[in-house]
CSV table of C-alpha atoms in Angstrom, one decimal:
chain,number,residue,atom,x,y,z
A,125,MET,CA,28.7,-10.2,-29.4
A,126,ALA,CA,25.9,-12.8,-29.5
A,127,ASP,CA,23.6,-11.1,-27.0
A,128,ALA,CA,23.7,-7.4,-27.9
A,129,GLY,CA,20.2,-7.0,-26.8
A,130,LEU,CA,21.5,-7.0,-23.2
A,131,LEU,CA,22.7,-3.5,-23.8
A,132,PRO,CA,19.3,-1.8,-23.8
A,133,LEU,CA,18.1,-4.3,-21.2
A,134,VAL,CA,20.8,-3.4,-18.7
A,135,ALA,CA,20.3,0.3,-19.5
A,136,LEU,CA,16.6,-0.2,-18.5
A,137,ALA,CA,17.6,-2.0,-15.2
A,138,GLU,CA,20.0,0.9,-14.4
A,139,ARG,CA,17.4,3.5,-15.2
A,140,ALA,CA,15.2,1.7,-12.7
A,141,GLY,CA,18.0,1.9,-10.1
A,142,LEU,CA,18.7,-1.8,-9.8
A,143,PRO,CA,22.5,-1.5,-9.1
A,144,GLY,CA,21.8,0.9,-6.2
A,145,LEU,CA,19.1,-1.4,-4.8
A,146,ALA,CA,21.2,-4.5,-5.1
A,147,ALA,CA,24.1,-2.8,-3.3
A,148,GLN,CA,21.9,-2.8,-0.2
A,149,VAL,CA,22.2,-6.6,0.1
A,150,ARG,CA,24.7,-6.8,3.0
A,151,ILE,CA,26.5,-10.2,3.3
A,152,GLU,CA,29.4,-9.1,5.4
A,153,ALA,CA,30.2,-12.2,7.4
A,154,ALA,CA,30.5,-14.5,4.3
A,155,ASP,CA,33.6,-16.6,3.9
A,156,ASN,CA,35.9,-16.0,0.8
A,157,SER,CA,34.5,-12.5,0.4
A,158,GLY,CA,31.3,-14.1,-1.1
A,159,GLY,CA,29.2,-11.1,-0.3
A,160,ALA,CA,31.5,-8.5,-1.8
A,161,HIS,CA,30.2,-6.3,-4.6
A,162,PRO,CA,26.6,-7.6,-4.5
A,163,ALA,CA,25.4,-5.2,-7.2
A,164,ALA,CA,27.8,-6.5,-9.9
A,165,LYS,CA,26.9,-10.1,-9.0
A,166,VAL,CA,23.2,-9.5,-9.0
A,167,MET,CA,23.5,-7.8,-12.4
A,168,SER,CA,25.6,-10.6,-13.7
A,169,LEU,CA,23.1,-13.2,-12.7
A,170,LEU,CA,20.2,-11.2,-14.1
A,171,GLY,CA,22.0,-10.7,-17.4
A,172,ALA,CA,22.8,-14.4,-17.6
A,173,MET,CA,19.1,-15.4,-16.9
A,174,CYS,CA,17.8,-12.9,-19.4
A,175,SER,CA,20.1,-14.4,-22.1
A,176,GLY,CA,19.0,-18.0,-21.3
A,177,ALA,CA,21.0,-19.3,-18.4
A,178,ASP,CA,19.3,-22.0,-16.3
A,179,SER,CA,22.3,-22.9,-14.2
A,180,ILE,CA,25.1,-21.1,-12.5
A,181,ASP,CA,27.7,-22.5,-15.0
A,182,ASP,CA,25.6,-20.9,-17.9
A,183,ALA,CA,26.6,-17.5,-16.6
A,184,ASP,CA,29.9,-18.0,-18.4
A,185,ARG,CA,28.1,-17.0,-21.6
A,186,LEU,CA,28.5,-13.4,-20.4
A,187,ARG,CA,32.3,-13.7,-20.8
A,188,HIS,CA,32.2,-14.7,-24.5
A,189,GLY,CA,33.2,-12.5,-27.4
A,190,ALA,CA,33.4,-8.8,-26.8
A,191,MET,CA,31.1,-8.7,-23.8
A,192,ASP,CA,33.8,-7.4,-21.6
A,193,ARG,CA,34.1,-4.3,-23.8
A,194,ALA,CA,30.4,-3.6,-23.4
A,195,PHE,CA,30.0,-4.4,-19.7
A,196,ALA,CA,32.2,-3.8,-16.7
A,197,GLY,CA,32.0,-6.0,-13.6
A,198,ILE,CA,31.0,-9.3,-15.2
A,199,ARG,CA,31.7,-12.1,-12.6
A,200,ALA,CA,32.8,-15.7,-13.3
A,201,PRO,CA,30.3,-18.5,-12.5
A,202,SER,CA,32.4,-19.8,-9.6
A,203,THR,CA,32.2,-16.3,-8.0
A,204,LEU,CA,28.5,-16.2,-8.6
A,205,GLY,CA,28.0,-19.6,-7.0
A,206,THR,CA,30.0,-18.5,-3.9
A,207,PHE,CA,27.8,-15.4,-3.7
A,208,LEU,CA,24.6,-17.5,-3.8
A,209,ARG,CA,25.8,-19.9,-1.2
A,210,SER,CA,26.6,-17.0,1.1
A,211,PHE,CA,22.9,-16.3,1.5
A,212,THR,CA,21.0,-16.9,4.7
A,213,HIS,CA,17.3,-16.4,5.3
A,214,GLY,CA,17.9,-12.8,6.4
A,215,HIS,CA,19.9,-12.1,3.2
A,216,ASN,CA,17.0,-13.5,1.1
A,217,ARG,CA,14.7,-11.2,2.9
A,218,GLN,CA,16.9,-8.3,1.8
A,219,LEU,CA,17.0,-9.6,-1.8
A,220,HIS,CA,13.2,-9.9,-1.8
A,221,ARG,CA,13.0,-6.3,-0.7
A,222,VAL,CA,15.2,-5.3,-3.7
A,223,HIS,CA,12.8,-7.3,-5.9
A,224,ARG,CA,9.8,-5.5,-4.6
A,225,GLU,CA,11.3,-2.0,-5.1
A,226,PHE,CA,12.7,-3.0,-8.5
A,227,LEU,CA,9.2,-4.1,-9.7
A,228,ALA,CA,7.7,-0.9,-8.4
A,229,ARG,CA,10.3,1.2,-10.2
A,230,LEU,CA,9.9,-0.8,-13.4
A,231,ALA,CA,6.2,-0.1,-13.4
A,232,THR,CA,7.0,3.7,-13.6
A,233,HIS,CA,9.4,3.2,-16.6
A,234,ALA,CA,7.3,0.8,-18.7
A,235,PRO,CA,3.6,0.0,-19.1
A,236,LEU,CA,3.8,-3.3,-17.2
A,237,LEU,CA,0.3,-3.3,-15.9
A,238,PRO,CA,-2.0,-1.1,-17.9
A,239,GLY,CA,-5.4,-0.7,-16.3
A,240,ALA,CA,-4.1,-1.4,-12.7
A,241,GLY,CA,-5.9,1.7,-11.6
A,242,GLN,CA,-9.2,0.0,-12.3
A,243,LEU,CA,-8.7,-3.8,-11.8
A,244,MET,CA,-5.7,-6.0,-10.9
A,245,PHE,CA,-5.7,-9.8,-10.5
A,246,ILE,CA,-3.4,-11.5,-8.1
A,247,ASP,CA,-3.1,-15.2,-8.9
A,248,ILE,CA,-1.6,-17.6,-6.3
A,249,ASP,CA,-0.4,-21.0,-7.2
A,250,PRO,CA,2.1,-23.6,-5.9
A,251,THR,CA,4.3,-25.6,-8.2
A,252,ARG,CA,6.8,-28.4,-7.8
A,253,ARG,CA,10.3,-28.5,-9.2
A,254,ARG,CA,11.8,-31.9,-9.5
A,255,VAL,CA,15.5,-32.0,-8.4
A,256,TYR,CA,18.1,-34.6,-8.6
A,257,GLY,CA,20.9,-35.6,-6.2
A,258,ARG,CA,20.7,-36.5,-2.6
A,259,ALA,CA,22.5,-33.4,-1.4
A,260,LYS,CA,19.7,-30.9,-2.3
A,261,GLN,CA,18.6,-29.3,1.0
A,262,GLY,CA,14.9,-29.4,1.4
A,263,ALA,CA,14.3,-31.8,-1.4
A,264,GLU,CA,11.8,-34.5,-0.4
A,265,HIS,CA,9.4,-37.0,-1.8
A,266,GLY,CA,6.1,-35.1,-1.7
A,267,ARG,CA,2.9,-35.4,-3.8
A,268,LEU,CA,4.8,-36.6,-6.9
A,269,LYS,CA,5.5,-40.2,-6.0
A,270,GLY,CA,9.0,-41.4,-6.5
A,271,GLN,CA,10.3,-37.8,-7.3
A,272,ARG,CA,12.3,-35.6,-5.0
A,273,THR,CA,11.0,-32.0,-5.3
A,274,LEU,CA,11.2,-28.5,-3.9
A,275,HIS,CA,7.8,-26.8,-3.6
A,276,PRO,CA,7.8,-23.1,-4.5
A,277,ILE,CA,4.7,-20.9,-4.3
A,278,VAL,CA,4.3,-18.2,-6.9
A,279,ALA,CA,2.2,-15.1,-7.3
A,280,THR,CA,1.5,-13.2,-10.5
A,281,LEU,CA,0.0,-9.8,-11.2
A,282,SER,CA,-2.1,-9.1,-14.2
A,283,THR,CA,-4.8,-6.9,-15.6
A,284,PRO,CA,-7.5,-7.5,-18.2
A,285,ALA,CA,-5.4,-5.5,-20.7
A,286,ARG,CA,-2.2,-7.4,-19.8
A,287,PRO,CA,-3.1,-11.0,-18.9
A,288,ALA,CA,0.5,-12.3,-19.4
A,289,GLY,CA,1.3,-11.4,-15.8
A,290,ASP,CA,4.3,-10.1,-13.9
A,291,ARG,CA,5.9,-12.3,-11.3
A,292,CYS,CA,6.0,-11.2,-7.7
A,293,GLY,CA,6.8,-12.6,-4.3
A,294,PRO,CA,8.0,-16.2,-5.1
A,295,ARG,CA,8.8,-18.3,-2.0
A,296,LEU,CA,10.7,-21.5,-1.8
A,297,ARG,CA,9.5,-24.3,0.4
A,298,ARG,CA,10.6,-27.8,1.2
A,299,GLY,CA,9.3,-30.7,-0.9
A,300,LYS,CA,6.8,-32.0,1.7
A,301,ALA,CA,5.3,-28.6,2.6
A,302,ALA,CA,1.6,-28.5,2.3
A,303,ASP,CA,0.2,-26.4,-0.6
A,304,VAL,CA,-1.3,-23.9,1.8
A,305,ARG,CA,1.7,-23.6,4.1
A,306,GLY,CA,2.5,-19.9,4.7
A,307,ALA,CA,-0.4,-18.8,2.4
A,308,LYS,CA,-1.7,-16.2,4.9
A,309,SER,CA,1.5,-14.2,5.1
A,310,PHE,CA,2.2,-14.8,1.4
A,311,VAL,CA,-1.1,-13.4,0.3
A,312,ALA,CA,-0.7,-10.4,2.6
A,313,GLN,CA,2.8,-9.8,1.2
A,314,THR,CA,1.7,-10.1,-2.4
A,315,LEU,CA,-1.2,-7.6,-1.9
A,316,ALA,CA,1.3,-5.1,-0.5
A,317,ILE,CA,3.5,-5.6,-3.6
A,318,ALA,CA,0.5,-5.1,-5.8
A,319,LYS,CA,-0.1,-1.7,-4.2
A,320,GLU,CA,3.6,-0.8,-4.6
A,321,ALA,CA,3.4,-1.7,-8.3
A,322,GLY,CA,0.8,0.9,-8.9
A,323,GLU,CA,-2.6,-0.7,-8.0
A,324,THR,CA,-5.1,2.0,-7.1
A,325,GLY,CA,-8.4,0.2,-8.0
A,326,ILE,CA,-9.9,-3.2,-7.3
A,327,ARG,CA,-7.6,-6.1,-6.3
A,328,MET,CA,-8.9,-9.6,-6.9
A,329,VAL,CA,-7.0,-12.6,-5.4
A,330,ARG,CA,-7.7,-15.8,-7.4
A,331,ALA,CA,-6.6,-19.2,-6.3
A,332,ASP,CA,-7.7,-22.9,-6.5
A,333,SER,CA,-9.2,-25.1,-3.8
A,334,LYS,CA,-5.9,-25.6,-1.9
A,335,PHE,CA,-6.2,-21.9,-0.8
A,336,TYR,CA,-9.9,-22.1,0.2
A,337,THR,CA,-9.2,-21.3,3.9
A,338,ALA,CA,-10.4,-18.8,6.5
A,339,ASP,CA,-6.9,-17.4,6.8
A,340,VAL,CA,-6.6,-16.5,3.1
A,341,ALA,CA,-10.0,-14.9,3.1
A,342,ALA,CA,-9.1,-12.9,6.2
A,343,ALA,CA,-5.8,-11.7,4.7
A,344,CYS,CA,-7.8,-10.4,1.7
A,345,HIS,CA,-10.3,-8.7,3.9
A,346,ARG,CA,-7.6,-7.0,6.0
A,347,ALA,CA,-5.9,-5.7,2.9
A,348,GLY,CA,-9.2,-4.4,1.4
A,349,ALA,CA,-9.0,-6.9,-1.5
A,350,TYR,CA,-11.6,-9.2,-3.0
A,351,PHE,CA,-11.2,-13.0,-3.3
A,352,SER,CA,-12.2,-15.7,-5.8
A,353,LEU,CA,-11.5,-19.2,-4.5
A,354,THR,CA,-12.3,-22.6,-6.0
A,355,THR,CA,-13.9,-24.6,-3.2
A,356,GLY,CA,-14.1,-28.1,-4.4
A,357,MET,CA,-16.9,-30.4,-3.3
A,358,ASN,CA,-17.8,-31.2,0.3
A,359,PRO,CA,-21.1,-32.0,2.0
A,360,SER,CA,-21.7,-28.4,2.9
A,361,ILE,CA,-21.1,-27.1,-0.6
A,362,ALA,CA,-23.2,-30.0,-2.1
A,363,ALA,CA,-26.1,-29.1,0.2
A,364,ALA,CA,-25.8,-25.4,-0.8
A,365,ILE,CA,-25.9,-26.4,-4.5
A,366,GLY,CA,-28.9,-28.6,-3.9
A,367,ARG,CA,-30.8,-25.6,-2.5
A,368,ILE,CA,-30.5,-23.8,-5.8
A,369,ALA,CA,-33.8,-23.8,-7.7
A,370,GLU,CA,-33.8,-25.4,-11.1
A,371,ASP,CA,-35.1,-22.3,-12.8
A,372,ALA,CA,-32.2,-20.3,-11.3
A,373,TRP,CA,-29.7,-22.0,-13.7
A,374,VAL,CA,-28.8,-19.8,-16.6
A,375,PRO,CA,-27.4,-21.3,-19.8
A,376,ILE,CA,-24.2,-19.9,-21.1
A,377,ARG,CA,-22.2,-20.6,-24.3
A,378,TYR,CA,-18.5,-19.8,-24.2
A,379,PRO,CA,-17.2,-18.2,-27.4
A,380,GLY,CA,-13.9,-19.8,-26.7
A,381,ALA,CA,-14.2,-23.4,-25.5
A,382,PHE,CA,-12.1,-24.5,-22.6
A,383,VAL,CA,-10.9,-27.8,-21.2
A,384,ASP,CA,-12.9,-29.4,-18.3
A,385,PRO,CA,-10.3,-29.9,-15.5
A,386,ASP,CA,-12.1,-33.1,-14.3
A,387,THR,CA,-12.4,-35.0,-17.6
A,388,GLY,CA,-10.2,-33.2,-20.2
A,389,GLU,CA,-13.3,-32.7,-22.4
A,390,ILE,CA,-13.8,-29.6,-24.5
A,391,VAL,CA,-16.6,-27.5,-23.0
A,392,SER,CA,-18.5,-24.8,-24.8
A,393,ASP,CA,-21.9,-25.0,-23.1
A,394,ALA,CA,-22.7,-24.9,-19.4
A,395,GLU,CA,-25.2,-23.4,-16.9
A,396,VAL,CA,-24.4,-21.0,-14.1
A,397,ALA,CA,-26.2,-20.0,-10.9
A,398,GLU,CA,-25.3,-18.4,-7.6
A,399,THR,CA,-26.4,-18.5,-4.0
A,400,GLU,CA,-25.4,-17.0,-0.7
A,401,TYR,CA,-23.1,-19.2,1.4
A,402,THR,CA,-21.4,-19.0,4.8
A,403,ALA,CA,-18.0,-20.7,4.8
A,404,PHE,CA,-15.7,-21.9,7.5
A,405,THR,CA,-18.6,-22.6,9.9
A,406,GLY,CA,-16.2,-24.8,12.0
A,407,ARG,CA,-14.3,-21.6,13.0
A,408,THR,CA,-15.3,-18.9,15.4
A,409,LYS,CA,-18.1,-16.5,14.4
A,410,ALA,CA,-15.6,-13.8,13.7
A,411,GLU,CA,-13.7,-16.0,11.2
A,412,GLN,CA,-16.8,-17.2,9.3
A,413,VAL,CA,-17.3,-15.5,5.9
A,414,THR,CA,-20.6,-15.0,4.1
A,415,ALA,CA,-20.3,-14.3,0.4
A,416,ARG,CA,-21.4,-15.6,-3.0
A,417,LEU,CA,-21.2,-19.2,-4.2
A,418,ILE,CA,-21.1,-19.1,-8.0
A,419,VAL,CA,-21.5,-22.6,-9.5
A,420,ARG,CA,-20.9,-23.7,-13.1
A,421,ARG,CA,-22.4,-27.0,-14.0
A,422,VAL,CA,-21.5,-29.0,-17.1
A,423,ARG,CA,-23.6,-31.9,-18.4
A,424,ARG,CA,-22.0,-35.3,-18.0
A,425,LEU,CA,-21.8,-37.1,-21.3
A,426,ASN,CA,-23.5,-40.5,-21.5
A,427,PRO,CA,-21.0,-43.1,-22.8
A,428,GLN,CA,-23.8,-45.5,-23.6
A,429,GLU,CA,-25.6,-43.1,-25.9
A,430,VAL,CA,-23.8,-44.5,-29.0
A,431,THR,CA,-25.4,-47.9,-28.3
A,432,GLY,CA,-28.9,-46.4,-28.2
A,433,GLN,CA,-29.3,-46.3,-24.4
A,434,ASP,CA,-30.8,-43.0,-23.4
A,435,GLU,CA,-30.4,-41.3,-20.0
A,436,LEU,CA,-33.2,-41.5,-17.4
A,437,PHE,CA,-32.2,-38.1,-16.0
A,438,ASP,CA,-29.5,-35.4,-16.6
A,439,SER,CA,-26.3,-35.8,-14.7
A,440,TRP,CA,-24.0,-32.8,-14.0
A,441,ARG,CA,-20.5,-31.9,-12.9
A,442,TYR,CA,-20.3,-28.9,-10.6
A,443,HIS,CA,-17.5,-26.3,-10.3
A,444,PRO,CA,-18.2,-24.0,-7.4
A,445,VAL,CA,-16.3,-20.7,-6.7
A,446,PHE,CA,-16.6,-18.8,-3.4
A,447,THR,CA,-16.2,-15.1,-4.0
A,448,ASN,CA,-17.1,-11.6,-2.8
A,449,SER,CA,-16.5,-10.2,-6.2
A,450,PRO,CA,-18.4,-6.9,-6.9
A,451,PHE,CA,-19.0,-7.9,-10.5
A,452,GLY,CA,-22.1,-9.6,-11.9
A,453,MET,CA,-22.4,-13.4,-11.9
A,454,PHE,CA,-21.2,-14.0,-15.5
A,455,GLN,CA,-18.3,-11.5,-15.2
A,456,ALA,CA,-17.2,-13.0,-11.9
A,457,GLU,CA,-17.2,-16.5,-13.3
A,458,LEU,CA,-15.3,-15.4,-16.3
A,459,HIS,CA,-12.7,-13.7,-14.1
A,460,HIS,CA,-12.1,-16.8,-12.1
A,461,ARG,CA,-11.8,-19.1,-15.1
A,462,ARG,CA,-8.9,-16.9,-16.3
A,463,HIS,CA,-7.0,-17.8,-13.1
A,464,ALA,CA,-5.4,-20.5,-15.3
A,465,VAL,CA,-3.1,-17.8,-16.7
A,466,VAL,CA,-0.8,-18.4,-13.7
A,467,GLU,CA,-0.1,-21.9,-15.0
A,468,GLN,CA,1.2,-20.5,-18.3
A,469,VAL,CA,3.5,-18.1,-16.4
A,470,ILE,CA,4.9,-21.0,-14.3
A,471,ALA,CA,5.4,-23.1,-17.4
A,472,ASP,CA,7.2,-20.1,-19.0
A,473,GLY,CA,9.5,-20.0,-16.0
A,474,LYS,CA,10.2,-23.7,-16.1
A,475,SER,CA,11.4,-23.3,-19.7
A,476,SER,CA,13.9,-20.6,-18.7
A,477,ALA,CA,15.8,-20.0,-15.5
A,478,LEU,CA,13.5,-22.2,-13.4
A,479,ALA,CA,14.5,-25.3,-15.5
A,480,HIS,CA,16.8,-26.1,-12.5
A,481,LEU,CA,17.2,-25.1,-8.9
A,482,PRO,CA,21.0,-25.3,-9.4
A,483,SER,CA,22.5,-25.4,-5.9
A,484,GLY,CA,22.6,-28.0,-3.2
A,485,ASN,CA,22.1,-25.1,-0.7
A,486,PHE,CA,18.4,-24.3,0.1
A,487,GLN,CA,19.0,-20.5,0.7
A,488,ALA,CA,21.0,-20.3,-2.6
A,489,ASN,CA,18.1,-21.8,-4.5
A,490,ALA,CA,15.7,-19.4,-2.7
A,491,ALA,CA,17.9,-16.5,-4.0
A,492,TRP,CA,18.0,-18.0,-7.4
A,493,LEU,CA,14.1,-18.1,-7.4
A,494,THR,CA,13.9,-14.4,-6.5
A,495,LEU,CA,16.4,-13.5,-9.2
A,496,TRP,CA,14.4,-15.5,-11.7
A,497,ALA,CA,11.4,-13.4,-10.8
A,498,MET,CA,13.4,-10.2,-11.3
A,499,SER,CA,14.7,-11.3,-14.7
A,500,HIS,CA,11.2,-12.2,-15.8
A,501,ASN,CA,9.9,-8.8,-14.8
A,502,LEU,CA,12.8,-7.1,-16.5
A,503,LEU,CA,12.1,-9.0,-19.8
A,504,ARG,CA,8.4,-8.2,-19.5
A,505,ALA,CA,9.2,-4.5,-19.1
A,506,ALA,CA,11.4,-4.6,-22.2
A,507,GLY,CA,8.7,-6.4,-24.1
A,508,ALA,CA,6.1,-3.8,-23.1
A,509,LEU,CA,8.4,-1.0,-24.4
A,510,ALA,CA,9.2,-2.9,-27.6
A,511,SER,CA,5.7,-3.5,-29.1
A,512,ALA,CA,2.2,-4.7,-28.4
A,513,PHE,CA,3.2,-8.1,-29.7
A,514,HIS,CA,6.2,-8.4,-27.4
A,515,ALA,CA,4.1,-7.2,-24.4
A,516,LYS,CA,2.3,-10.5,-24.5
A,517,ALA,CA,5.1,-12.8,-25.8
A,518,THR,CA,6.7,-15.6,-23.8
A,519,THR,CA,10.1,-15.4,-22.3
A,520,ALA,CA,11.6,-17.6,-25.0
A,521,THR,CA,10.2,-15.3,-27.7
A,522,LEU,CA,11.5,-12.2,-25.9
A,523,ARG,CA,15.0,-13.7,-25.7
A,524,ALA,CA,14.9,-14.7,-29.4
A,525,HIS,CA,13.7,-11.3,-30.7
A,526,LEU,CA,15.2,-8.8,-28.2
A,527,ILE,CA,18.3,-10.4,-26.6
A,528,HIS,CA,19.9,-12.8,-29.0
A,529,VAL,CA,20.9,-10.1,-31.4
A,530,PRO,CA,24.4,-10.5,-32.9
A,531,ALA,CA,26.4,-7.4,-33.2
């Protein structure tokens, strides 16, 4: 066997009750018995993804060598493809319910989110997955000019002690869908998943300016969660920043320099200030939100300085964040900057099972996306049980160290 590490991984999934949960996916009206034996098919797809499959055909690696002696019920790629194409929107809702319960059960068998009883971060971010072929349902030319894409939205759960993040609640959308499409229900759903996964303390939703909306803030308020949203610059924000007194700006030096998202420059020195701000004033009084506007400003470099031309006055770039965080200004600003961890999680997915959305059928790709999230969480649980190093390792490292074990 080339992937003997699947033995303890499948045992962990069985201990968490995944086969029984997957058996609840009822696809009874499918042609060619596509919905028969859903537990075996879900387990086959997860095993293939955990061992490195990024397309349906790659599931054939489960039938190599002596795998049939170690595992019963392995299905052929053609059977798995028929199963995925049998999904409808309702069946995907069933599979998503399986994913939610599986994540909650994994959290009881492995230290997935240590410290969730004190503070948990929920990071929301969209991504675009380029696809090829005219037959892909939902693939359209969107923000990426000249490229046909699908537009998933992804949420990750993390804690200060485990910043790598567990994936929850992915949702597939068509290529032209706006970044904020469905964000209100998605945030509410993700906060519910966070509670099921063991959150008993503070929940903090972090997102960039695409999710700076009254609906997102309201969803957080209804769920009893805090929010931290990049606002971008607009006349109202600029006026609020202009009202901040010059002596209110506090210098800060970051021990770990970061990349400025506007210029790509390495930043280690900045100034931070905060003020009260009422957002969404164009909405009804009940929908307006008054909270803190925390602003980081970074000095603009003078490109003429090398020629001896000094500046007449300082020029700044501003990075405002709208938040009702209960933490102090510096801590709240640090928490929001670490929202970028979601980009690493998405990149990790694109280097594994999300390298492709393999089917021409939209609902099949939506099921594939949910299964990818389940495989990610299963690998993270195995890593958390293996060692402190593997608890923070990427999916590629987990596969190399824990799955690709010849025996």
